[in-house]
XYZ file of C-alpha atoms in Angstrom:
152
model
C 0.151 -0.276 -0.010
C 2.762 2.384 -0.044
C 4.163 3.925 -2.705
C 5.386 7.386 -2.866
C 1.567 8.276 -3.909
C 0.227 11.942 -2.652
C -1.969 12.525 0.481
C -4.834 12.295 -0.373
C -4.290 9.356 -2.456
C -2.329 7.511 0.050
C -5.392 8.626 1.998
C -8.092 7.173 0.460
C -5.957 3.754 -0.233
C -5.433 3.610 2.958
C -8.548 4.761 4.309
C -9.783 0.791 2.279
C -8.488 -1.670 4.981
C -7.704 1.021 8.667
C -8.190 3.574 10.820
C -6.764 5.793 13.787
C -7.222 8.594 15.096
C -5.147 11.313 13.593
C -4.878 9.341 10.622
C -4.455 12.289 7.555
C -1.979 14.087 10.228
C 0.666 11.164 10.121
C 0.764 10.366 6.773
C 0.711 13.906 6.209
C 3.883 13.943 9.420
C 4.828 10.455 6.831
C 4.690 11.846 2.854
C 6.420 14.998 3.907
C 9.898 13.578 5.835
C 10.211 11.075 2.221
C 13.794 11.844 1.039
C 12.107 10.422 -2.709
C 8.986 12.534 -2.173
C 11.138 15.699 -1.824
C 14.058 15.040 -4.099
C 11.601 14.626 -6.794
C 7.871 16.250 -6.008
C 8.990 19.863 -7.060
C 6.468 22.653 -7.008
C 5.110 22.692 -10.766
C 2.640 25.521 -10.546
C 4.373 29.542 -10.395
C 4.018 31.459 -6.348
C 1.430 33.803 -7.089
C 2.856 38.039 -7.174
C 1.841 40.196 -4.628
C -0.877 41.790 -6.028
C -1.605 45.628 -6.008
C -4.785 47.721 -5.687
C -4.844 50.813 -7.098
C -8.266 52.799 -6.528
C -10.252 52.955 -9.715
C -9.683 57.220 -11.349
C -12.533 59.448 -11.786
C -11.790 60.722 -14.880
C -10.314 60.224 -18.058
C -6.163 59.975 -19.150
C -6.464 59.042 -14.765
C -5.352 56.102 -15.176
C -3.323 55.068 -18.630
C -2.426 51.448 -19.833
C 0.302 51.131 -22.622
C 1.951 48.917 -24.490
C 3.161 47.612 -27.636
C 1.932 44.806 -29.910
C 4.015 43.021 -32.132
C 5.885 42.042 -34.955
C 3.964 41.293 -37.757
C 4.714 41.327 -41.355
C 6.151 45.008 -42.346
C 4.003 47.312 -43.538
C 4.799 49.033 -46.342
C 5.754 52.293 -45.033
C 8.105 49.955 -43.089
C 6.233 49.714 -39.672
C 6.214 46.516 -37.700
C 4.448 47.544 -33.838
C 2.037 49.061 -32.413
C 2.213 51.010 -29.561
C -1.441 50.804 -27.588
C -2.462 53.174 -24.881
C -5.372 53.022 -23.364
C -7.344 54.993 -20.992
C -8.492 52.961 -17.106
C -11.782 54.875 -17.512
C -12.958 55.173 -20.615
C -11.203 52.282 -22.569
C -10.240 54.915 -25.499
C -7.466 53.538 -27.184
C -4.897 55.593 -28.649
C -2.552 53.409 -31.505
C -0.017 54.627 -32.761
C 2.458 52.241 -35.933
C 6.011 52.395 -35.172
C 9.136 51.191 -37.052
C 10.985 49.673 -33.578
C 9.961 48.807 -30.303
C 12.949 50.711 -28.697
C 13.067 52.621 -25.135
C 13.110 55.618 -27.968
C 10.251 55.422 -29.895
C 8.568 54.984 -26.204
C 9.286 57.053 -25.255
C 9.167 59.907 -27.798
C 5.522 58.695 -27.763
C 3.889 59.231 -24.511
C 5.863 62.437 -24.805
C 5.153 63.834 -28.311
C 1.460 62.761 -28.776
C -0.044 62.002 -25.378
C 0.968 64.103 -22.798
C 2.460 67.623 -25.270
C -1.932 67.102 -26.164
C -3.379 66.003 -23.811
C -1.307 66.328 -20.077
C 0.657 64.873 -18.242
C -1.944 61.476 -16.637
C -1.610 60.529 -13.191
C -0.534 56.194 -13.565
C 1.156 54.610 -16.250
C 1.197 51.099 -16.097
C 2.981 48.641 -18.150
C 4.638 45.252 -18.952
C 8.759 44.762 -17.631
C 9.787 44.870 -21.167
C 12.992 47.063 -21.060
C 10.837 49.690 -23.540
C 9.107 50.652 -20.764
C 11.986 50.056 -17.827
C 14.691 51.980 -17.964
C 16.401 54.634 -17.075
C 14.041 57.048 -19.941
C 10.549 56.689 -18.882
C 11.997 56.809 -14.842
C 13.484 60.194 -15.879
C 10.378 60.434 -17.775
C 8.392 59.986 -15.002
C 10.144 61.594 -12.582
C 10.184 65.387 -14.450
C 6.456 65.124 -15.044
C 5.019 63.327 -12.077
C 3.533 60.609 -12.974
C 2.937 57.612 -10.873
C 4.759 53.888 -13.334
C 2.910 51.036 -12.173
C 4.935 47.856 -13.858
C 2.379 44.878 -14.471
C 3.147 41.304 -13.981
């Protein structure tokens, strides 16, 4: 009846023939002390990340999500990427086709296409890509007092 099953399967197999007080605890202890199980039964799922909750926006262009989409087939103008900026409240989308997905391209877009037209948002949420998580973007968000949050 032994073997290298998990707690639940071992408990079900043993219950068909035996019973004793604190049976589940002793089976859990037995399985957790097995050297082979500890060596070969590795955790195959990611540990959950730390979730951060933000207050919902009360005005348009207060909280923005920004990400690159692509690469796609090169257009006639030489563009392979699309930089997408989405307003959290209204779901309004501003998209711009670009030839590359560099930090400089992202910085120029946010400054020239958004901040100069609509003003600085309170928060920008991006992924951890190198085009968003860099010194140039940090300088822009510090200078314009934008809180920059990274999604996982």
